[in-house]
Coordinates of C-alpha atoms and ligand atoms in Angstrom, one line a residue:
M133 CA 35.4 -57.7 -35.9
A134 CA 32.8 -55.2 -37.2
K135 CA 30.8 -55.7 -34.1
K136 CA 33.9 -55.0 -31.9
K137 CA 34.6 -51.8 -33.9
D138 CA 30.9 -50.8 -33.5
K139 CA 31.1 -51.3 -29.7
K140 CA 34.3 -49.3 -29.5
A141 CA 32.7 -46.4 -31.5
K142 CA 29.7 -46.4 -29.2
K143 CA 31.9 -46.4 -26.2
K144 CA 33.9 -43.4 -27.6
D145 CA 30.7 -41.6 -28.5
K146 CA 29.4 -42.2 -24.9
A147 CA 32.7 -40.9 -23.5
S148 CA 32.7 -37.8 -25.7
K149 CA 29.0 -37.1 -24.8
A150 CA 29.9 -37.3 -21.1
A151 CA 32.9 -35.1 -21.6
R152 CA 30.7 -32.6 -23.4
K153 CA 28.2 -32.7 -20.6
L154 CA 30.9 -32.1 -18.1
E155 CA 32.3 -29.2 -20.2
L156 CA 28.8 -27.6 -20.4
K157 CA 28.5 -28.0 -16.6
V158 CA 31.9 -26.3 -16.1
V159 CA 31.0 -23.5 -18.5
A160 CA 27.6 -23.0 -16.8
K161 CA 29.4 -22.9 -13.4
K162 CA 31.9 -20.4 -14.7
K163 CA 29.1 -18.3 -16.1
A164 CA 27.1 -18.4 -12.9
K165 CA 30.3 -17.5 -10.9
A166 CA 30.9 -14.6 -13.3
A167 CA 27.4 -13.4 -12.8
G168 CA 27.9 -13.6 -9.0
K169 CA 25.5 -16.5 -8.7
A170 CA 26.0 -20.0 -7.3
K171 CA 23.5 -22.9 -7.6
S172 CA 22.6 -24.8 -4.5
N173 CA 19.6 -27.1 -4.1
G174 CA 18.3 -25.9 -7.4
I175 CA 18.0 -22.3 -6.1
V176 CA 20.2 -19.6 -7.5
A177 CA 21.9 -17.9 -4.6
F178 CA 23.5 -14.6 -5.3
K179 CA 26.9 -13.7 -3.9
R180 CA 26.5 -11.8 -0.7
S181 CA 27.2 -8.1 -1.0
T182 CA 30.2 -6.7 0.8
K183 CA 29.0 -3.2 0.8
P184 CA 27.7 -1.6 4.0
W185 CA 24.0 -2.0 4.8
G186 CA 21.8 0.4 2.9
Q187 CA 24.6 1.2 0.3
D188 CA 24.0 -1.5 -2.3
G189 CA 21.1 -0.1 -4.2
K190 CA 17.5 -0.6 -3.5
A191 CA 15.2 -3.6 -3.3
L192 CA 13.5 -2.9 -6.7
D193 CA 16.4 -1.4 -8.6
G194 CA 16.1 -2.3 -12.3
V195 CA 12.3 -2.7 -12.2
R196 CA 10.6 -0.3 -14.6
I197 CA 7.0 0.7 -14.0
L198 CA 4.6 2.1 -16.6
D199 CA 2.5 4.1 -14.1
F200 CA -0.9 4.7 -15.7
T201 CA -2.6 5.6 -12.3
H202 CA -4.6 8.5 -11.1
V203 CA -6.3 9.9 -8.0
Q204 CA -5.3 7.9 -4.9
S205 CA -5.4 4.1 -4.9
G206 CA -3.1 3.5 -7.9
P207 CA -0.6 6.3 -7.1
T208 CA -0.3 5.0 -3.5
C209 CA 0.9 1.7 -4.9
T210 CA 3.4 3.1 -7.5
Q211 CA 4.8 5.5 -4.9
L212 CA 5.6 2.6 -2.6
L213 CA 7.3 0.7 -5.5
A214 CA 9.3 3.9 -6.3
W215 CA 10.4 4.2 -2.7
F216 CA 11.7 0.6 -2.9
G217 CA 13.8 1.7 -6.0
A218 CA 11.6 1.0 -9.0
D219 CA 11.8 3.5 -11.9
V220 CA 8.2 4.7 -12.0
M221 CA 7.2 6.6 -15.2
K222 CA 3.8 8.2 -14.8
V223 CA 1.9 8.7 -18.0
E224 CA -0.4 11.7 -17.8
R225 CA -2.9 13.4 -20.2
P226 CA -1.3 16.4 -21.9
G227 CA -2.3 19.7 -20.4
V228 CA -4.3 18.2 -17.5
G229 CA -2.4 15.4 -16.0
D230 CA -3.6 13.5 -13.0
I231 CA -6.9 15.2 -12.0
T232 CA -5.6 15.6 -8.4
R233 CA -2.9 18.1 -9.5
G234 CA -5.6 20.7 -9.5
Q235 CA -7.9 19.4 -6.8
L236 CA -8.0 20.9 -3.2
Q237 CA -5.4 23.4 -4.3
D238 CA -4.0 25.5 -1.4
V239 CA -1.3 27.4 -3.3
P240 CA -2.4 29.0 -6.6
N241 CA -0.8 27.6 -9.7
A242 CA 1.0 24.9 -7.9
D243 CA 0.4 21.2 -7.8
S244 CA -1.9 20.4 -4.9
L245 CA -0.8 18.5 -1.8
Y246 CA -3.2 15.8 -2.9
F247 CA -1.0 15.2 -5.9
T248 CA 2.5 15.9 -4.4
M249 CA 2.0 13.6 -1.4
L250 CA 1.0 10.6 -3.6
N251 CA 3.5 10.9 -6.4
H252 CA 7.0 11.2 -4.9
N253 CA 10.0 9.6 -6.5
K254 CA 8.3 9.3 -10.0
R255 CA 9.0 10.7 -13.4
S256 CA 6.2 12.2 -15.5
I257 CA 5.6 11.9 -19.3
T258 CA 2.6 13.5 -21.0
L259 CA 0.9 11.4 -23.6
D260 CA -2.4 11.4 -25.4
S261 CA -3.0 7.6 -25.4
K262 CA -5.9 8.0 -27.9
S263 CA -3.6 9.4 -30.6
K264 CA -1.7 7.3 -33.1
Q265 CA 1.7 8.6 -32.1
G266 CA 0.7 8.4 -28.4
M267 CA -0.1 4.8 -28.8
K268 CA 3.2 4.2 -30.5
V269 CA 5.0 5.6 -27.5
L270 CA 2.8 3.6 -25.1
E271 CA 3.5 0.4 -26.9
R272 CA 7.3 1.1 -26.7
L273 CA 6.8 1.7 -22.9
V274 CA 5.0 -1.6 -22.6
Q275 CA 7.9 -3.3 -24.4
T276 CA 10.4 -1.6 -22.1
C277 CA 8.7 -1.8 -18.7
D278 CA 8.3 -4.7 -16.3
V279 CA 4.9 -3.7 -14.8
L280 CA 1.9 -1.7 -16.0
V281 CA -0.2 -0.3 -13.1
E282 CA -3.6 1.2 -13.8
N283 CA -6.7 2.2 -11.9
F284 CA -9.0 3.5 -14.7
A285 CA -12.7 2.8 -14.7
P286 CA -13.5 -0.8 -15.8
G287 CA -12.9 -1.3 -19.6
A288 CA -10.9 2.0 -20.1
L289 CA -7.6 0.3 -20.8
D290 CA -9.3 -2.1 -23.3
R291 CA -11.0 0.9 -25.0
M292 CA -7.5 2.5 -25.5
G293 CA -6.5 -0.7 -27.3
L294 CA -4.3 -2.0 -24.5
T295 CA -6.0 -5.3 -23.9
W296 CA -4.2 -8.0 -21.8
E297 CA -3.8 -10.0 -25.0
H298 CA -2.2 -7.1 -26.9
I299 CA 0.1 -6.3 -23.9
H300 CA 1.1 -9.9 -23.4
T301 CA 2.0 -10.2 -27.1
L302 CA 4.1 -7.0 -27.0
N303 CA 5.8 -8.1 -23.8
P304 CA 5.1 -11.6 -22.4
R305 CA 7.1 -10.7 -19.2
M306 CA 4.9 -7.8 -18.3
V307 CA 2.9 -7.8 -15.1
V308 CA -0.4 -5.9 -15.6
A309 CA -1.8 -4.7 -12.3
S310 CA -5.2 -3.0 -11.7
V311 CA -7.2 -1.5 -9.0
K312 CA -10.9 -1.8 -9.6
G313 CA -13.9 -0.9 -7.4
F314 CA -15.3 -4.5 -7.4
G315 CA -14.1 -7.9 -8.5
P316 CA -16.0 -10.0 -11.0
G317 CA -19.7 -10.0 -10.2
P318 CA -22.8 -7.8 -10.4
Y319 CA -20.9 -4.6 -9.7
E320 CA -17.7 -5.1 -11.7
D321 CA -18.5 -2.3 -14.2
C322 CA -19.0 0.4 -11.5
K323 CA -16.8 3.4 -10.8
V324 CA -15.7 3.5 -7.2
Y325 CA -14.3 6.1 -4.8
E326 CA -12.9 5.7 -1.3
N327 CA -16.1 6.0 0.7
V328 CA -18.1 3.7 -1.7
A329 CA -15.5 1.0 -1.0
Q330 CA -15.7 1.6 2.7
C331 CA -19.5 1.1 2.5
A332 CA -19.4 -1.9 0.2
G333 CA -16.5 -3.6 2.1
G334 CA -18.2 -3.8 5.5
S335 CA -16.3 -1.0 7.2
A336 CA -19.2 1.6 7.3
S337 CA -21.8 -0.9 8.7
T338 CA -19.4 -1.7 11.6
T339 CA -18.2 1.8 12.3
G340 CA -20.0 4.3 14.5
F341 CA -22.2 3.9 17.6
H342 CA -24.9 1.3 17.7
D343 CA -27.7 3.9 18.0
G344 CA -26.2 6.1 15.2
P345 CA -25.8 6.0 11.4
P346 CA -23.0 4.1 9.7
L347 CA -19.8 6.1 9.5
V348 CA -16.8 6.2 7.2
T349 CA -13.3 6.3 8.8
G350 CA -10.6 8.9 8.2
A351 CA -8.0 6.2 7.3
Q352 CA -8.2 5.8 3.5
I353 CA -8.6 2.0 3.7
G354 CA -10.4 1.9 0.3
D355 CA -7.8 3.8 -1.7
S356 CA -4.5 3.7 0.1
G357 CA -5.4 0.3 1.6
T358 CA -6.0 -1.2 -1.8
G359 CA -2.9 0.4 -3.3
L360 CA -1.0 -1.4 -0.6
H361 CA -2.6 -4.7 -1.4
L362 CA -1.8 -4.2 -5.1
A363 CA 1.9 -3.4 -4.4
L364 CA 2.2 -6.8 -2.6
G365 CA 0.5 -8.5 -5.6
I366 CA 3.0 -6.9 -8.0
V367 CA 6.1 -7.9 -6.0
A368 CA 4.7 -11.5 -5.7
A369 CA 4.1 -11.6 -9.5
L370 CA 7.6 -10.3 -10.2
Y371 CA 9.0 -13.0 -7.9
Q372 CA 7.1 -15.7 -9.7
R373 CA 8.3 -14.3 -13.0
N374 CA 11.8 -15.0 -12.0
R375 CA 10.8 -18.7 -12.2
T376 CA 8.3 -18.8 -15.0
G377 CA 9.6 -16.1 -17.3
R378 CA 6.0 -14.8 -17.8
G379 CA 4.0 -11.9 -16.5
Q380 CA 0.5 -12.1 -15.2
R381 CA -2.5 -10.0 -14.3
V382 CA -2.8 -8.7 -10.8
L383 CA -6.2 -7.5 -9.6
A384 CA -6.9 -5.8 -6.3
S385 CA -10.5 -4.8 -5.9
M386 CA -11.4 -2.0 -3.4
Q387 CA -14.3 -4.0 -1.9
D388 CA -12.0 -7.0 -1.4
G389 CA -9.3 -4.9 0.2
V390 CA -11.7 -3.2 2.7
L391 CA -13.3 -6.6 3.5
N392 CA -9.8 -8.0 4.2
L393 CA -9.2 -5.2 6.6
C394 CA -12.6 -5.9 8.2
R395 CA -11.7 -9.6 8.7
V396 CA -12.4 -9.5 12.5
K397 CA -16.0 -8.2 11.8
L398 CA -16.7 -11.3 9.7
R399 CA -15.3 -13.3 12.6
D400 CA -17.8 -11.6 14.9
Q401 CA -20.7 -12.2 12.4
Q402 CA -20.1 -15.9 12.8
R403 CA -19.7 -15.7 16.6
L404 CA -23.1 -14.0 16.7
A405 CA -24.7 -17.2 15.8
H406 CA -23.5 -18.7 19.1
G407 CA -24.7 -15.9 21.3
P408 CA -24.2 -12.2 22.1
L409 CA -20.8 -10.5 21.6
K410 CA -20.0 -10.0 25.3
E411 CA -17.1 -7.7 24.8
Y412 CA -19.4 -5.1 23.0
T413 CA -20.6 -2.4 25.5
Q414 CA -24.2 -3.0 24.4
Y415 CA -24.1 -6.4 26.0
G416 CA -23.6 -4.9 29.5
Q417 CA -26.3 -2.3 28.7
G418 CA -28.8 -5.1 28.0
I419 CA -29.3 -3.9 24.4
P420 CA -30.2 -7.0 22.3
F421 CA -28.2 -7.9 19.2
G422 CA -29.7 -8.1 15.8
E423 CA -28.9 -10.4 12.8
A424 CA -25.7 -8.5 11.7
V425 CA -22.6 -7.4 13.6
P426 CA -23.5 -4.0 15.1
R427 CA -21.5 -0.8 15.2
A428 CA -19.2 -1.1 18.3
G429 CA -18.5 2.5 19.0
N430 CA -15.0 2.6 20.5
D431 CA -15.2 -0.9 21.9
S432 CA -12.0 -2.9 21.4
G433 CA -12.2 -5.2 18.5
G434 CA -10.5 -8.1 20.3
G435 CA -11.1 -9.9 23.5
Q436 CA -9.5 -7.2 25.6
P437 CA -12.2 -4.6 26.5
G438 CA -11.2 -1.0 25.8
V439 CA -12.8 2.4 25.2
I440 CA -11.9 6.1 24.7
L441 CA -11.8 8.1 27.9
K442 CA -11.7 11.8 28.7
C443 CA -8.5 13.3 30.0
K444 CA -7.8 16.7 31.6
G445 CA -8.7 19.5 29.3
W446 CA -11.4 17.6 27.3
E447 CA -13.8 20.5 27.7
T448 CA -11.8 22.7 25.3
D449 CA -9.4 20.3 23.5
P450 CA -11.2 17.9 21.1
N451 CA -8.3 15.5 21.3
A452 CA -7.8 15.3 25.1
Y453 CA -8.7 11.7 25.2
I454 CA -7.0 8.3 25.7
Y455 CA -7.8 4.8 24.6
F456 CA -7.7 2.6 27.6
I457 CA -7.5 -1.2 27.5
T458 CA -8.4 -3.3 30.5
Q459 CA -6.0 -6.1 29.6
A460 CA -6.6 -9.1 31.9
P461 CA -3.0 -9.7 32.9
V462 CA -2.6 -6.2 34.2
W463 CA -6.0 -5.9 35.9
E464 CA -4.6 -5.8 39.4
K465 CA -2.2 -3.0 38.5
I466 CA -5.1 -1.0 37.0
C467 CA -7.1 -1.5 40.3
D468 CA -4.2 -0.1 42.3
L469 CA -3.6 2.8 39.9
I470 CA -7.2 4.0 40.0
G471 CA -7.6 3.6 43.7
E472 CA -9.8 0.5 43.7
P473 CA -7.6 -2.2 45.3
G474 CA -10.8 -4.0 46.5
W475 CA -11.7 -4.9 43.0
K476 CA -8.7 -7.2 42.8
T477 CA -10.6 -9.8 44.9
H478 CA -14.2 -8.7 44.6
P479 CA -16.2 -11.5 42.8
D480 CA -17.9 -8.8 40.6
Y481 CA -14.6 -7.5 39.3
A482 CA -11.8 -9.9 39.8
K483 CA -12.2 -12.1 36.7
P484 CA -12.8 -11.0 33.1
P485 CA -16.2 -12.8 32.6
A486 CA -17.6 -11.1 35.7
R487 CA -16.4 -7.7 34.5
L488 CA -18.1 -7.9 31.0
P489 CA -21.6 -6.9 32.1
R490 CA -20.1 -4.1 34.2
L491 CA -17.8 -2.5 31.6
K492 CA -19.8 0.8 31.6
E493 CA -19.4 1.2 35.4
I494 CA -15.8 0.1 35.3
F495 CA -14.7 2.5 32.5
G496 CA -16.7 5.2 34.2
R497 CA -14.5 4.8 37.3
I498 CA -11.3 4.7 35.3
E499 CA -12.4 7.8 33.5
Q500 CA -12.7 9.6 36.9
W501 CA -9.0 8.9 37.2
T502 CA -7.9 9.8 33.6
M503 CA -9.8 13.1 33.8
T504 CA -7.4 14.2 36.6
M505 CA -4.4 14.1 34.2
T506 CA -3.3 15.0 30.7
K507 CA -3.4 12.2 28.1
F508 CA 0.5 12.1 28.1
D509 CA 0.6 11.9 31.9
V510 CA -1.9 9.0 31.8
M511 CA 0.3 7.3 29.1
N512 CA 3.4 7.7 31.2
A513 CA 1.7 6.4 34.4
C514 CA 0.2 3.4 32.5
N515 CA 3.3 2.5 30.4
A516 CA 5.4 2.3 33.5
L517 CA 3.1 -0.6 34.6
D518 CA 2.8 -2.2 31.1
I519 CA -0.9 -1.1 30.8
P520 CA -1.7 -0.6 27.1
V521 CA -3.1 2.8 26.4
G522 CA -3.1 5.2 23.4
P523 CA -3.3 9.0 23.5
I524 CA -5.6 10.4 20.8
L525 CA -2.9 12.3 18.7
S526 CA -4.1 15.1 16.5
M527 CA -2.6 15.7 13.0
K528 CA -0.8 18.8 14.5
E529 CA 0.8 16.7 17.2
L530 CA 1.9 14.0 14.7
A531 CA 3.3 16.6 12.4
E532 CA 5.4 18.0 15.2
E533 CA 6.5 14.7 16.7
P534 CA 10.3 14.6 16.7
S535 CA 10.6 10.8 16.7
L536 CA 8.5 10.6 13.5
R537 CA 10.8 13.1 11.8
E538 CA 13.9 11.2 12.9
S539 CA 12.5 7.9 11.6
G540 CA 11.7 9.4 8.2
T541 CA 8.0 8.7 8.6
I542 CA 7.2 12.4 8.5
V543 CA 9.5 14.2 6.0
E544 CA 9.9 17.8 4.7
V545 CA 10.0 18.0 1.0
D546 CA 10.9 21.0 -1.2
H547 CA 9.0 21.7 -4.4
P548 CA 9.8 24.2 -7.1
T549 CA 6.4 25.8 -7.3
R550 CA 4.9 25.3 -3.9
G551 CA 8.0 25.4 -1.6
K552 CA 8.4 23.3 1.5
Y553 CA 5.7 20.9 2.7
L554 CA 5.3 17.9 5.0
S555 CA 4.6 14.5 3.8
V556 CA 4.4 10.9 5.0
G557 CA 7.5 9.0 4.0
N558 CA 7.8 5.3 3.4
P559 CA 6.1 3.6 6.3
I560 CA 7.8 0.3 5.6
K561 CA 11.5 0.3 6.6
L562 CA 14.0 -2.0 5.0
S563 CA 17.4 -2.2 6.5
D564 CA 19.3 -2.7 3.2
S565 CA 17.1 -0.6 0.9
I566 CA 16.8 2.9 2.4
S567 CA 14.1 5.2 1.1
E568 CA 14.8 8.8 0.2
V569 CA 11.7 10.9 -0.6
T570 CA 12.1 13.1 -3.6
R571 CA 9.5 15.6 -4.8
S572 CA 6.8 14.7 -7.2
P573 CA 7.4 15.5 -10.9
L574 CA 5.9 18.6 -12.7
L575 CA 3.5 17.7 -15.5
G576 CA 5.5 16.2 -18.3
E577 CA 8.8 17.1 -16.7
H578 CA 10.5 14.0 -18.0
T579 CA 8.8 13.6 -21.4
D580 CA 12.0 14.3 -23.4
E581 CA 14.2 12.3 -21.1
I582 CA 12.0 9.2 -21.3
L583 CA 11.5 9.4 -25.1
S584 CA 15.2 9.6 -25.8
K585 CA 17.0 7.9 -22.9
V586 CA 14.5 5.1 -21.9
L587 CA 12.6 4.5 -25.1
K588 CA 15.6 5.3 -27.4
F589 CA 13.5 7.1 -30.0
T590 CA 15.8 9.0 -32.5
P591 CA 15.7 12.8 -32.6
R592 CA 13.7 12.5 -35.9
E593 CA 11.1 10.2 -34.3
I594 CA 10.9 12.5 -31.3
A595 CA 10.3 15.5 -33.5
E596 CA 7.5 13.6 -35.3
I597 CA 5.9 12.5 -32.1
K598 CA 5.9 16.0 -30.7
A599 CA 4.7 17.6 -34.0
S600 CA 1.7 15.3 -33.8
G601 CA 0.6 16.8 -30.5
A602 CA 0.7 13.4 -28.8
T603 CA 2.8 14.8 -25.9
G604 CA 1.1 18.1 -25.6
E605 CA 0.2 21.1 -27.6
A606 CA 2.1 20.8 -30.9
P607 CA 4.5 23.5 -31.8
K608 CA 2.4 26.1 -33.8
A609 CA 4.1 25.8 -37.2
Q610 CA 3.8 22.0 -37.3
A611 CA 0.3 22.0 -35.7
A612 CA -1.0 23.9 -38.6
E613 CA 0.1 21.2 -41.0
Ligands
LIG824 N1 -4.7 10.1 -22.8 C1 -6.0 10.0 -23.3 N2 -7.0 9.6 -22.6 C2 -6.8 9.2 -21.3 C3 -5.5 9.3 -20.8 C4 -4.5 9.8 -21.6 N3 -3.2 9.9 -21.1 N4 -5.6 8.9 -19.5 C5 -6.9 8.6 -19.3 N5 -7.6 8.8 -20.4 C6 -9.0 8.5 -20.6 C7 -9.4 7.1 -20.4 O1 -9.1 6.3 -21.5 C8 -10.9 7.2 -20.2 O2 -11.5 7.4 -21.4 P1 -12.9 6.5 -21.9 O3 -13.8 6.6 -20.8 O4 -13.3 7.2 -23.1 O5 -12.4 5.1 -22.1 C9 -11.1 8.6 -19.5 O6 -9.8 9.2 -19.6 C10 -11.5 8.7 -18.1 O7 -11.0 7.6 -17.3 P2 -11.8 7.1 -16.0 O8 -13.1 6.7 -16.4 O9 -10.9 6.1 -15.3 O10 -11.8 8.5 -15.1 P3 -13.1 9.1 -14.3 O11 -12.5 10.4 -13.7 O12 -14.3 9.2 -15.0 O13 -13.3 8.0 -13.1 C11 -12.6 6.8 -11.1 C12 -12.4 8.1 -12.0 C13 -11.6 6.8 -10.0 C14 -14.0 6.7 -10.5 C15 -12.4 5.5 -12.0 O14 -11.2 5.7 -12.7 C16 -12.4 4.2 -11.3 O15 -13.5 3.7 -10.9 N6 -11.3 3.6 -11.1 C17 -11.1 2.3 -10.5 C18 -11.3 2.4 -9.0 C19 -10.4 3.3 -8.3 O16 -9.2 3.2 -8.5 N7 -10.9 4.2 -7.5 C20 -10.1 5.0 -6.7 C21 -10.1 6.4 -7.0 S1 -9.4 7.3 -5.7 O17 -10.6 7.7 -4.7

């Protein structure tokens, strides 16, 4: 009898457990529904927005960034994140701010274009991180933000007291992202600027003409290029945090970033072991190759030979040139266009391998043709036949190009102390997260707003912080205390 009762109780218990499980499932489902989420295949799928495209916030809405960056590499990264909707709070040294505010100044007493063009859509708070009150504010920022981005010299963040361990204890969800000159290794403690990275990352040794010295490029591949790499690392870390609930460190070294952009040159280094690089002009000139990838002048990096050719007006206009590519599939059209129809069948010119030792002669003949027209006329004539060419556009021409204004790639921004200026807007276009470019902040413009509204310090605490001089020069009466 007792056994029967026991069995009955167990059955009841099992049933109530199952009911509880079901109840929990229903509650979870209701909760998920209320939060606009539905679970399918273990992946949380959010309810689809019914708002028109581009009018349902921004991709990184709700992400708070403690922006501890300066100069170019770090600010490029945080500016991109700000354009995607992140709330970027730039921490700057009281009285001075980011060193670039005062560098290459064109308008007296106004933030330089160097600064304004790299710090759009951000807020600025001034803070002496080496003071006790300053550190108190910084720690609150760490607890409040999702990401800390910095590009100080190696060890500077640790010296401030913001070690990874300390940050991770204060906020286990925080992503800590850094730009450094070099990754771990013999040079990890070095300070690095743009051109140092271009030289150390393989760009300079492969840029220039084979009989000239190494050259750096105008594109800021060390600074802005690494900032771009870092931004991708941050977004990836935030995505992983959705699953793991923890932050992580993100490191983008400038040498690594440049080398990544020079990937095709490492490709050629290995090809060199199997013979000369036939698409390099020096091959056709009979100039022997050495042990390392040489500078290729304006030769095309890929398998489609190309060079820069003169156009009408080159004698006086330094940019009256065009990049011309002798792409194999359109070779016959090129022959007709330049008035050499015989080359279409001639054994020395008809096939790509036969042309390789004769590239100098071939491009010389094409140049005779391009010199009879402006670069834009050459472009029109070639584009009509699907022949890939690129006019050498000056910064003046780019600044005045209407299509770049229309797409928001070149924008006019108004600034309270310097007036209107041109900037490059967000080069990455998202169809449901539209970027608007707003002016860069004045030094410490948002200190009060961030202390009270974001960090929720009480008026008394704010007065205490300010009196200590941590956010700038302390009010005279208190400073004397
Ligand atoms: N309050 C108090 N101190 C602050 C501060 C603040 N708000 N912000 C910065 N500082 C301090 C730092 O703590 C550091 O102090 P210590 O040297 O005593 O630790 C000091 O300012 C200077 O920082 P830094 O060494 O980074 O600056 P620098 O001008 O000497 O060097 C640079 C600049 C770019 C060479 C170096 O930061 C660097 O190598 N960064 C990494 C690579 C990089 O991003 N390079 C790209 C630069 S863009 O061309």
